Coordinates of C-alpha atoms and ligand atoms in Angstrom, one line a residue:
X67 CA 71.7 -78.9 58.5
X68 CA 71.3 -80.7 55.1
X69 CA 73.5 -84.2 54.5
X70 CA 75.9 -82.6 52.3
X71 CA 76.6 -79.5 54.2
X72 CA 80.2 -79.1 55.0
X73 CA 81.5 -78.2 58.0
X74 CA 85.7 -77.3 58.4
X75 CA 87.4 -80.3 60.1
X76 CA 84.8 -82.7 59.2
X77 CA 85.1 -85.3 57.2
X78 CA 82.1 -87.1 56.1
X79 CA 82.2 -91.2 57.0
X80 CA 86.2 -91.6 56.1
X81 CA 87.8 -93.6 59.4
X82 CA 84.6 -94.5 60.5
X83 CA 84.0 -98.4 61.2
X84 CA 81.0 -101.0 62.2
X85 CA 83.3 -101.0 65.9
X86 CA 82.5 -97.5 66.6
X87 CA 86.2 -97.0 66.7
X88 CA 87.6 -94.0 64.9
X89 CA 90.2 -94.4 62.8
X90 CA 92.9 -92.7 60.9
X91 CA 91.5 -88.8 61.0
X92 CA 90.9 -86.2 63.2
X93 CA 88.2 -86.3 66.6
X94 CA 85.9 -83.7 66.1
X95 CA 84.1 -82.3 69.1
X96 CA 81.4 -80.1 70.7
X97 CA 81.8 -78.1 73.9
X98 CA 79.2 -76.2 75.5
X99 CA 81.8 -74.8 78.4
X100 CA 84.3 -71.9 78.1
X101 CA 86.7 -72.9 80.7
X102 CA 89.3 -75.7 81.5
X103 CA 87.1 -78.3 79.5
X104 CA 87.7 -76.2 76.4
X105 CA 91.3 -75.7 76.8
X106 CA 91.7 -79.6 77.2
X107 CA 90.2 -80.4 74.0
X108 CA 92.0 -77.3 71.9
X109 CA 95.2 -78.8 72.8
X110 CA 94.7 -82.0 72.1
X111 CA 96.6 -83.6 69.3
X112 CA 94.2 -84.9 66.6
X113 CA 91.3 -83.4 67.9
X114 CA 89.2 -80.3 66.0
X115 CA 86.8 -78.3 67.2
X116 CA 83.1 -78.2 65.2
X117 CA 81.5 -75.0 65.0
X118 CA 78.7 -74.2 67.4
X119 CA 74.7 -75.4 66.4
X120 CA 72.7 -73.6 68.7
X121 CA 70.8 -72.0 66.3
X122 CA 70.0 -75.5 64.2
X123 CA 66.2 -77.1 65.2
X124 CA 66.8 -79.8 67.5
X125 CA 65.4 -82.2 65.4
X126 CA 68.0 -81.9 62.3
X127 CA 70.9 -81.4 64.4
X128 CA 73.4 -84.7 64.4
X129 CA 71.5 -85.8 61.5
X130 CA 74.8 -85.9 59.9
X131 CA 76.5 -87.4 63.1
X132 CA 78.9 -84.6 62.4
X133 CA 80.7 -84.7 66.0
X134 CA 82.4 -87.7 67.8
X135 CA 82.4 -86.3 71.3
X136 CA 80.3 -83.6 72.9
X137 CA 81.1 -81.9 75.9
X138 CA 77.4 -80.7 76.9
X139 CA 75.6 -78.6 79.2
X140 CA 72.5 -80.3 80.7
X141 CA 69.8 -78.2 79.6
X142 CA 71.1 -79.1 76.0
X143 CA 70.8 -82.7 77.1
X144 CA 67.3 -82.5 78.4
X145 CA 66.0 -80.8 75.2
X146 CA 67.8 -82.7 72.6
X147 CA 68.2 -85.9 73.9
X148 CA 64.9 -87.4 72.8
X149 CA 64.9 -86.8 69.2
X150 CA 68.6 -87.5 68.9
X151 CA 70.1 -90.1 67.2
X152 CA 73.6 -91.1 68.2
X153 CA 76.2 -93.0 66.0
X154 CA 77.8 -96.5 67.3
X155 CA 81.2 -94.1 67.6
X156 CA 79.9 -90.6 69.5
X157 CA 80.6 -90.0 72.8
X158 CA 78.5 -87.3 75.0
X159 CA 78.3 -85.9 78.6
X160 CA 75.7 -86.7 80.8
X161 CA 72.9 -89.8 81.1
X162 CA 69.5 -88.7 80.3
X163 CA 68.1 -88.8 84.1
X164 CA 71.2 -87.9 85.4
X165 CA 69.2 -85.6 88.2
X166 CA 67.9 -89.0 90.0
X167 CA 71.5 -88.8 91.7
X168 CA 72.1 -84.8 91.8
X169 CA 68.8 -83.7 92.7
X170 CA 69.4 -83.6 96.7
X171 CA 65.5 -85.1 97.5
X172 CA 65.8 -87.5 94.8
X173 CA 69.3 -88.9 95.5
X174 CA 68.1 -89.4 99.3
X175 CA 64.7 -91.2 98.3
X176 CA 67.1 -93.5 96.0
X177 CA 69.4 -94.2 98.5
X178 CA 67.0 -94.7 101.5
X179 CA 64.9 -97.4 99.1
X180 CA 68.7 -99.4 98.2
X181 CA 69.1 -99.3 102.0
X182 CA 64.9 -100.5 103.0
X183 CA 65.8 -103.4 100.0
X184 CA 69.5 -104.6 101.1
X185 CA 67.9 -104.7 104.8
X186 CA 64.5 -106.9 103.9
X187 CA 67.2 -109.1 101.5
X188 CA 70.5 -109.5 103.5
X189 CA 69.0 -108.4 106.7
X190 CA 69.8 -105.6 109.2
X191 CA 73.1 -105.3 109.8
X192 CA 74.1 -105.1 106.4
X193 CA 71.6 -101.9 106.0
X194 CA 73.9 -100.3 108.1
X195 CA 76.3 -99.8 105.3
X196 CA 74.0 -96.8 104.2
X197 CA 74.9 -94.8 107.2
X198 CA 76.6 -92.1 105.5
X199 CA 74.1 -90.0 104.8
X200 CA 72.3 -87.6 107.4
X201 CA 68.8 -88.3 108.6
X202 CA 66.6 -86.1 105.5
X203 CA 63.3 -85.7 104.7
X204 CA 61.8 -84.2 101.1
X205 CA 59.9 -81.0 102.3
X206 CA 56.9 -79.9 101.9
X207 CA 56.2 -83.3 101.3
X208 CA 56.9 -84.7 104.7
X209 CA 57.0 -82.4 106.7
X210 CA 55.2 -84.1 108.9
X211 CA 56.9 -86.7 109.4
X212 CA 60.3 -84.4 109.9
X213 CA 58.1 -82.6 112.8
X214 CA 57.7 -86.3 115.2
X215 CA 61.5 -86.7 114.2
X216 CA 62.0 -83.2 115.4
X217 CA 60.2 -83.3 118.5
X218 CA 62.3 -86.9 119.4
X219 CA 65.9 -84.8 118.9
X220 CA 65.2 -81.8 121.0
X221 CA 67.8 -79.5 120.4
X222 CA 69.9 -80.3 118.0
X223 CA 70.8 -78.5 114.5
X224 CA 68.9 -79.4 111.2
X225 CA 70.0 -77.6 107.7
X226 CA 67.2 -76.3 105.2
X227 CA 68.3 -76.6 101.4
X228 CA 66.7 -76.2 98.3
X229 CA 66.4 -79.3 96.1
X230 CA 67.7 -78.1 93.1
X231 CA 70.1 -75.4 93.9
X232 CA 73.4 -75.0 94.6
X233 CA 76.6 -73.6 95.9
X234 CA 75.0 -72.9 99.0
X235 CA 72.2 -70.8 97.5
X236 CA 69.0 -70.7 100.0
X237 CA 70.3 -72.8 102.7
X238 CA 69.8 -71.8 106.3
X239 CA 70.5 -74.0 109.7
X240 CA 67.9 -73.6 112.8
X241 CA 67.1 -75.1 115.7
X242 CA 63.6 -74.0 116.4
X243 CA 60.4 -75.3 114.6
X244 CA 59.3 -71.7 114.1
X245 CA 61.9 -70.9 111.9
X246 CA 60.2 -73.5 109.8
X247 CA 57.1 -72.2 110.4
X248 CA 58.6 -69.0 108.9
X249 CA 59.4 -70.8 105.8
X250 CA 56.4 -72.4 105.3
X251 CA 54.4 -69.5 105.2
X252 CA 56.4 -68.7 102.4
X253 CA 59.4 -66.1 104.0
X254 CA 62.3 -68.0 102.1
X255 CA 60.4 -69.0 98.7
X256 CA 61.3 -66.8 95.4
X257 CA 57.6 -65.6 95.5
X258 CA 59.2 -63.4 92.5
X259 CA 58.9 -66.1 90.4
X260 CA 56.0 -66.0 88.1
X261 CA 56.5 -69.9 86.7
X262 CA 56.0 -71.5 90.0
X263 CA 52.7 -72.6 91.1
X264 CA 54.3 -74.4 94.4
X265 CA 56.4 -74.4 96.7
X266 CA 60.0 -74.7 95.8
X267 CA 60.9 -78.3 97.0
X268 CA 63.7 -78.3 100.4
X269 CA 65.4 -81.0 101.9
X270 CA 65.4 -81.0 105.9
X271 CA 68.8 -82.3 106.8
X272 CA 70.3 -83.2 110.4
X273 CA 73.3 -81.1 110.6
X274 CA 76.9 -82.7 111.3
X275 CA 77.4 -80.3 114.5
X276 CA 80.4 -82.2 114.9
X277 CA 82.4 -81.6 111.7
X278 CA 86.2 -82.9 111.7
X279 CA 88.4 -79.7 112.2
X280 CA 92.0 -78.4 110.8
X281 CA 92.9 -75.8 112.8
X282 CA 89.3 -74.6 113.9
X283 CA 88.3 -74.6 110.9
X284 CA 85.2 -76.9 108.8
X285 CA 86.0 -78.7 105.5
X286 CA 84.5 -81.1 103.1
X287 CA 86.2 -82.8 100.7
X288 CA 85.7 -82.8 96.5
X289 CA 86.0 -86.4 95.1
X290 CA 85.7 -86.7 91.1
X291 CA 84.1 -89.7 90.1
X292 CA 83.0 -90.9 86.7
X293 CA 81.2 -93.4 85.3
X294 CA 81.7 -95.0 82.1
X295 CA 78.5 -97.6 82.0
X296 CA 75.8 -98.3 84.2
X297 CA 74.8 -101.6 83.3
X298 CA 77.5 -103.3 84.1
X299 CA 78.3 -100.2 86.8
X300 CA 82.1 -99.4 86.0
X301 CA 83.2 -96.6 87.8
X302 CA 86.7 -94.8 88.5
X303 CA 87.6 -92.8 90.5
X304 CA 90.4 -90.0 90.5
X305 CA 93.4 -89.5 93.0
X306 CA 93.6 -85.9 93.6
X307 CA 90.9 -83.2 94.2
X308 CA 90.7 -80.7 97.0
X309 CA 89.5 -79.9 100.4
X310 CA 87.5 -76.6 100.9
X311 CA 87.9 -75.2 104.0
X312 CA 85.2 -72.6 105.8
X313 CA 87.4 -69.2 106.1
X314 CA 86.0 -68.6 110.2
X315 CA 86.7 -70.8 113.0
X316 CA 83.9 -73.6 113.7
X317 CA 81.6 -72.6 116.1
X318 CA 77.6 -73.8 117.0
X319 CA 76.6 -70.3 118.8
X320 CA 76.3 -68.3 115.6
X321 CA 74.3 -70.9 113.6
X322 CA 73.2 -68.2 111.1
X323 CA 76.6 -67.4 109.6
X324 CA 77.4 -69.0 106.6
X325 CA 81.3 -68.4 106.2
X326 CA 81.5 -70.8 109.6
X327 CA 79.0 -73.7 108.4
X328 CA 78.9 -73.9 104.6
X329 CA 82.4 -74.7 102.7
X330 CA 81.2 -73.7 99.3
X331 CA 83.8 -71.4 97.2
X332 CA 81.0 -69.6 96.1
X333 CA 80.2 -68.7 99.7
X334 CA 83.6 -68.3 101.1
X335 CA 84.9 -65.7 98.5
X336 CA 82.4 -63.4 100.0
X337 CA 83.8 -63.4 103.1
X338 CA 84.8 -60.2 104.5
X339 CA 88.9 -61.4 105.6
X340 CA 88.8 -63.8 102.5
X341 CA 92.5 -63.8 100.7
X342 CA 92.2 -65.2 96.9
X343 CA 95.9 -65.9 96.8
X344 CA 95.9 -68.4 99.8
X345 CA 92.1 -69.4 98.4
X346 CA 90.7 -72.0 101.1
X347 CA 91.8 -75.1 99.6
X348 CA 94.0 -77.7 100.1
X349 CA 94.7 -80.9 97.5
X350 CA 94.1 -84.2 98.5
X351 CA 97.5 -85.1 99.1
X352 CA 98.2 -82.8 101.4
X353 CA 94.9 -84.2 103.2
X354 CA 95.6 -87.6 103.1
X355 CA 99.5 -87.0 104.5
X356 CA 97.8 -84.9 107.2
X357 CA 95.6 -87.3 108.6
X358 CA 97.8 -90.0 108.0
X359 CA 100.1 -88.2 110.2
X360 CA 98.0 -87.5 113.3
X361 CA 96.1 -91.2 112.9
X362 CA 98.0 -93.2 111.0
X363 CA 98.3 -94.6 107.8
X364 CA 95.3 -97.5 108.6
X365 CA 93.2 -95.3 110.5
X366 CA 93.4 -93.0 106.9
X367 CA 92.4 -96.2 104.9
X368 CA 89.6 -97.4 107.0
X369 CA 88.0 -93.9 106.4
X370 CA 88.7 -93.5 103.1
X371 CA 87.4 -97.3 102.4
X372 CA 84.3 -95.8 103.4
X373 CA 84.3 -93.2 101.0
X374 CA 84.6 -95.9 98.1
X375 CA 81.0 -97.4 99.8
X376 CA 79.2 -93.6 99.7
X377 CA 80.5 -94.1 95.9
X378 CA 79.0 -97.2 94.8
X379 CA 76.2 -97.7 97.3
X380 CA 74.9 -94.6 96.2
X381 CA 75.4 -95.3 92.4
X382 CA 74.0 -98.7 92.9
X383 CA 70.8 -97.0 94.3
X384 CA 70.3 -95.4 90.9
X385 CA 71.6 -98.3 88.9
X386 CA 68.1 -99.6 87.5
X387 CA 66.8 -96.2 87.3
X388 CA 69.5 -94.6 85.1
X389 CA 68.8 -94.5 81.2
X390 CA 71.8 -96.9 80.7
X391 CA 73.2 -95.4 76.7
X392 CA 76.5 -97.2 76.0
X393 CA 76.8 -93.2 74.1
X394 CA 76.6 -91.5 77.8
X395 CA 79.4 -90.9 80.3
X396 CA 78.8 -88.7 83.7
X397 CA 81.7 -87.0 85.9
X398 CA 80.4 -86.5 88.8
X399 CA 82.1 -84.1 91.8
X400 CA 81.3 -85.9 95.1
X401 CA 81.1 -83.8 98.6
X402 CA 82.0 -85.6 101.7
X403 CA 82.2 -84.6 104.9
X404 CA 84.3 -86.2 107.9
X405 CA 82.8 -85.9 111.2
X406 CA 85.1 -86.0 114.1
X407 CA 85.6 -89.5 114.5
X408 CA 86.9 -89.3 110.7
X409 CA 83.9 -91.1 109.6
X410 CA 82.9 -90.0 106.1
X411 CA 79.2 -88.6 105.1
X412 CA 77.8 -88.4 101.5
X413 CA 76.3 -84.6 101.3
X414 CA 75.8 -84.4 97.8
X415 CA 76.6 -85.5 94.5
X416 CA 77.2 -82.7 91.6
X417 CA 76.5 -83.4 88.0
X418 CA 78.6 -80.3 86.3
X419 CA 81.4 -79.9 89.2
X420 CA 83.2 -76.6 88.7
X421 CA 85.8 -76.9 85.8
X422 CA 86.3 -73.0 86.1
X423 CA 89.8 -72.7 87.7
X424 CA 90.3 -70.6 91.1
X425 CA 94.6 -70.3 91.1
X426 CA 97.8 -71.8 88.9
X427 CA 97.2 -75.2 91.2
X428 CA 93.4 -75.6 90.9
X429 CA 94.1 -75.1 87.2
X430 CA 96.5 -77.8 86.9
X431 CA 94.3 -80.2 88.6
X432 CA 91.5 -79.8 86.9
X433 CA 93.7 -80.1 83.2
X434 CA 95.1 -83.4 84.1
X435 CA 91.8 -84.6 85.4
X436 CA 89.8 -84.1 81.8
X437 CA 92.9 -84.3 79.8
X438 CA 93.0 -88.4 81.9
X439 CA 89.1 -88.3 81.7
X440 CA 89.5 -88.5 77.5
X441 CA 92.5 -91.0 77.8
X442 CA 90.1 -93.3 79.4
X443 CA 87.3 -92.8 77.3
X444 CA 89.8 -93.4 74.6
X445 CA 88.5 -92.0 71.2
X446 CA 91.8 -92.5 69.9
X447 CA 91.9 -96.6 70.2
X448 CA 95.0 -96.4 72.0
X449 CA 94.4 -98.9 75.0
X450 CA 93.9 -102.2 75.7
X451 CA 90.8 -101.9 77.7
X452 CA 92.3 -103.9 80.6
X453 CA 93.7 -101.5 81.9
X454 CA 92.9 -100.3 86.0
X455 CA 94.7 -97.0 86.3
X456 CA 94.6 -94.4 83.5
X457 CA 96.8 -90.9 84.4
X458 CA 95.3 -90.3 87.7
X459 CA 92.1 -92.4 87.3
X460 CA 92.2 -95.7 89.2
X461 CA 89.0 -98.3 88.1
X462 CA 86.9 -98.5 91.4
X463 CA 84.4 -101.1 90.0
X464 CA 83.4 -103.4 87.2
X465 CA 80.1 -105.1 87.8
X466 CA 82.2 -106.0 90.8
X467 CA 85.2 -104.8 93.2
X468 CA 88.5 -104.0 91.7
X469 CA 91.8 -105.0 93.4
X470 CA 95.3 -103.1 93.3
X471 CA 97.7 -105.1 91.1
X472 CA 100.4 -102.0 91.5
X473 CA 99.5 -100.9 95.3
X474 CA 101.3 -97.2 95.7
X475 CA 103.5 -98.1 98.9
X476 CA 102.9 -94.7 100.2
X477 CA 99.2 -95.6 101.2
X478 CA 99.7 -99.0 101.3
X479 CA 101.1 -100.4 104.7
X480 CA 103.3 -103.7 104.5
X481 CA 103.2 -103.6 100.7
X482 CA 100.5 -106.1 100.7
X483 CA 98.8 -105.1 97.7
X484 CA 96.5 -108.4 97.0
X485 CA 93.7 -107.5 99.5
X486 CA 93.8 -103.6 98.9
X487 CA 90.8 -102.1 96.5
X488 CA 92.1 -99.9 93.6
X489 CA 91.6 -97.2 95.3
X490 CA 93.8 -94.1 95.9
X491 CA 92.2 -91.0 96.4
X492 CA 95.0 -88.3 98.2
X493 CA 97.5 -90.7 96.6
X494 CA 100.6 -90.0 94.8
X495 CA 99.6 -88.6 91.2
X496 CA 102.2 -89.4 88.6
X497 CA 99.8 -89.6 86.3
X498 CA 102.4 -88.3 83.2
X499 CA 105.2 -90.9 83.7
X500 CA 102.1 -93.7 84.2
X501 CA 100.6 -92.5 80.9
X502 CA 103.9 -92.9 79.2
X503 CA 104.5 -96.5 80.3
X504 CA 101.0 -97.6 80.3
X505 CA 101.0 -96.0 76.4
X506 CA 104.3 -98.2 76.0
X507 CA 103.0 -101.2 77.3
X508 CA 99.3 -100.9 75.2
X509 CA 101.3 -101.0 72.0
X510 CA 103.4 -103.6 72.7
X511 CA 100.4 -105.5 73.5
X512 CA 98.7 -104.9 70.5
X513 CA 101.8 -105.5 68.1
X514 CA 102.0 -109.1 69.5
Ligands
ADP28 P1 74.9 -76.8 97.5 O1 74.4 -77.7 96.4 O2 74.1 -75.5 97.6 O3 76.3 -76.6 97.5 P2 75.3 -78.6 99.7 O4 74.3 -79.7 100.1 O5 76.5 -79.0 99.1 O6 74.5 -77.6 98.9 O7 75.6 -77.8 101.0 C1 76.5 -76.7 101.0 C2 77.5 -76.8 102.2 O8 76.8 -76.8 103.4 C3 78.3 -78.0 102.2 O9 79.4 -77.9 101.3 C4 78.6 -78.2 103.6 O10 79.7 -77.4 104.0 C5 77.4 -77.7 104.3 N1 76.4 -78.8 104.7 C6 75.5 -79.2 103.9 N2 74.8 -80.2 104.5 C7 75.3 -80.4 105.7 C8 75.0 -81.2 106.8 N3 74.0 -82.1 106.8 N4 75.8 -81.1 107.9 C9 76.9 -80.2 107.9 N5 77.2 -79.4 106.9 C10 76.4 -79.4 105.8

């Protein structure tokens, strides 16, 4: 694309200043996706969709800097990222090496070398605050270390999964070291695939044979998380998201049947007495008021406190690995997994959660989380920057803890709000009215 090309809605360096702030004129924006994302932006006031660039050679495109945000897909990333040059004011999806947290054998070698250095620096006990993950090893690479950890744990459940797949493509549970052997001689690699020279890379995983149940049933739970900066680490995190539920009963005798051990949507629709009206989800509300109502309301807290510790212990193990670009923002979907003793585990982190809607509810959720998403990345100038709860995103960490200043009474016992963490995943989201006033309060803070 030349300089002087001119694209509809765009309009060449008027608004723009040295602050990277745009000012008076429309947001114009990029969006590789076709579902809620798109939406979101379309009905944004002031915003204006560019036209596509696909075909445009990598290295002209954005020579212009002719978008301000760009919702992109990773592969776009990966192959444009190098040779891009980014304006002080443009705003884009994903950090470069995004995959050090997503890829399931590299997210587990990151977290396991946080946990080795917090244990030689603040000693032992404090390295247990990195037991929320599930014993793993990277295979084929050490497989032979997994087989001494086998042979120590005779008879209990590990979980096979691909690397770099997902929604529960590949993975298979066994209890025998045969079944491995099976696999190593090549029974569950894609041997149809002409690019690969070696073996597809697996994790080993101990399996939670324990899972915490709702009515027989296995769930984890869907946490959106997103980070803003890296260095300094601010992250929020938002109040609602879902719980997927495994359609069959929980049971360890069939360990081969997926629709009892893996909660994936993708796997679940499959099943045979699956019912896409009642879908297999519940919100996080409805969570939270559950389990607050069979343990009570600090039994609930304690757990989820340990969910805000999965979050930034595992994005502090990638904190001086990440390509820290001021230009760069990540959502990322977390899944955890209570066991029976409602302890949390971390098993994975997702890059490009799902934005495609199941139902009317899933829908809605998903609309007020990017629609909040943009107010806090805040194109539009509107905020203060002080703030600690935008919509239905409350500010976990800023190079440092956050504390509730405006604790939500209905997960906070006593009221005492000075030693709670702003934090209120399954909490009450009035993210419309809060907009509103926190809007309100934003301009009267500017004016004076
Ligand atoms: P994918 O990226 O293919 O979705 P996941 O690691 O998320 O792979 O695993 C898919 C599902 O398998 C999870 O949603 C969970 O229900 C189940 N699962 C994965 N790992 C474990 C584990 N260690 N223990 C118990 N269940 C697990």
């Amino acid at each position: 694309m030349s300089k002087g090309t001119k694209i509809p809605g765009y309009m060449q360096g008027k608004g723009r200043n040295p602050r990277g702030i745009i000012g008076d004129r429309e947001i114009r924006y990029k969006c590789s996706l076709q579902n809620t994302i798109l939406d979101v932006l379309r009905g944004r006031p002031g915003w204006q969709e560019v036209p596509g660039f696909q075909s445009i050679p990598p290295i002209t495109r954005n020579s212009d800097g002719d978008w301000d945000f760009y919702w992109c897909d990773r592969e776009w990333l990966h192959q444009n990222y190098d040779t891009m040059f980014l304006y002080e004011h443009q705003k884009i999806l994903h950090f470069r090496n995004h995959y050090e947290l997503t890829r399931k054998n590299l997210m587990v070698k990151n977290l396991k070398r946080l946990k080795k250095q917090t244990e030689r620096e603040q000693g032992k006990a404090e390295g247990l605050s990195f037991e929320f993950f599930p014993t793993t090893y990277e295979l084929p690479s050490e497989y032979h270390i997994f087989v001494e950890e086998f042979k120590k744990n005779p008879g209990i459940i590990w979980i096979m999964k691909p690397a770099a797949r997902a929604q529960g493509r590949g993975i298979f549970l066994f209890r025998r070291l045969k079944d491995i052997t099976d696999w190593k001689k090549g029974e569950y690699q894609p041997l149809s695939d002409p690019n690969r020279d070696a073996p597809e890379t697996y994790v080993v995983q101990r399996y939670i044979e324990n899972p915490y149940l709702i009515g027989g049933r296995k769930f984890d739970v869907r946490v959106y998380v997103l980070v803003v900066s890296y260095n300094p680490l601010k992250v929020w995190l938002y109040r609602s998201g879902f719980a997927r539920f495994s359609n069959t009963r929980f049971s360890l005798d069939s360990i081969e049947d997926t629709y009892v051990h893996l909660t994936n949507v993708a796997i679940q629709k499959n099943a045979p007495d699956y019912d896409p009206d009642k879908g297999c989800k519940w919100s996080t509300q409805q969570l939270r008021k559950y389990l607050s109502a069979k343990h009570g309301v600090d039994a609930v807290r304690k757990a989820y406190k340990g969910i805000d510790n999965i979050i930034i212990k595992s994005l502090q193990s990638v904190q001086k690995i990440i390509i820290n670009d001021k230009h760069c923002f990540e959502m990322y979907g977390y899944d955890i997994l209570f066991d029976s003793d409602l302890k949390p585990w971390l098993i994975e982190i997702n890059a490009s959660p799902s934005l495609t809607a199941s139902g009317k509810e899933d829908y809605e959720l998903k609309f007020g989380l990017l629609n909040d998403l943009l107010n806090v990345l805040d194109l539009e100038n509107r905020l203060t920057g002080k703030e600690k709860r935008i919509g239905g995103w409350d500010l976990l960490w800023e190079d440092g803890p956050i504390l509730a200043d405006d604790g939500n009474m209905e997960c906070v016992p006593n009221g005492n709000t000075t030693t709670i963490p702003n934090s209120f995943l399954g909490c009450h989201n009035d993210r419309k009215r809060q907009l509103r006033e926190l809007y309100m309060a934003a301009q009267s803070v500017k004016k004076t």
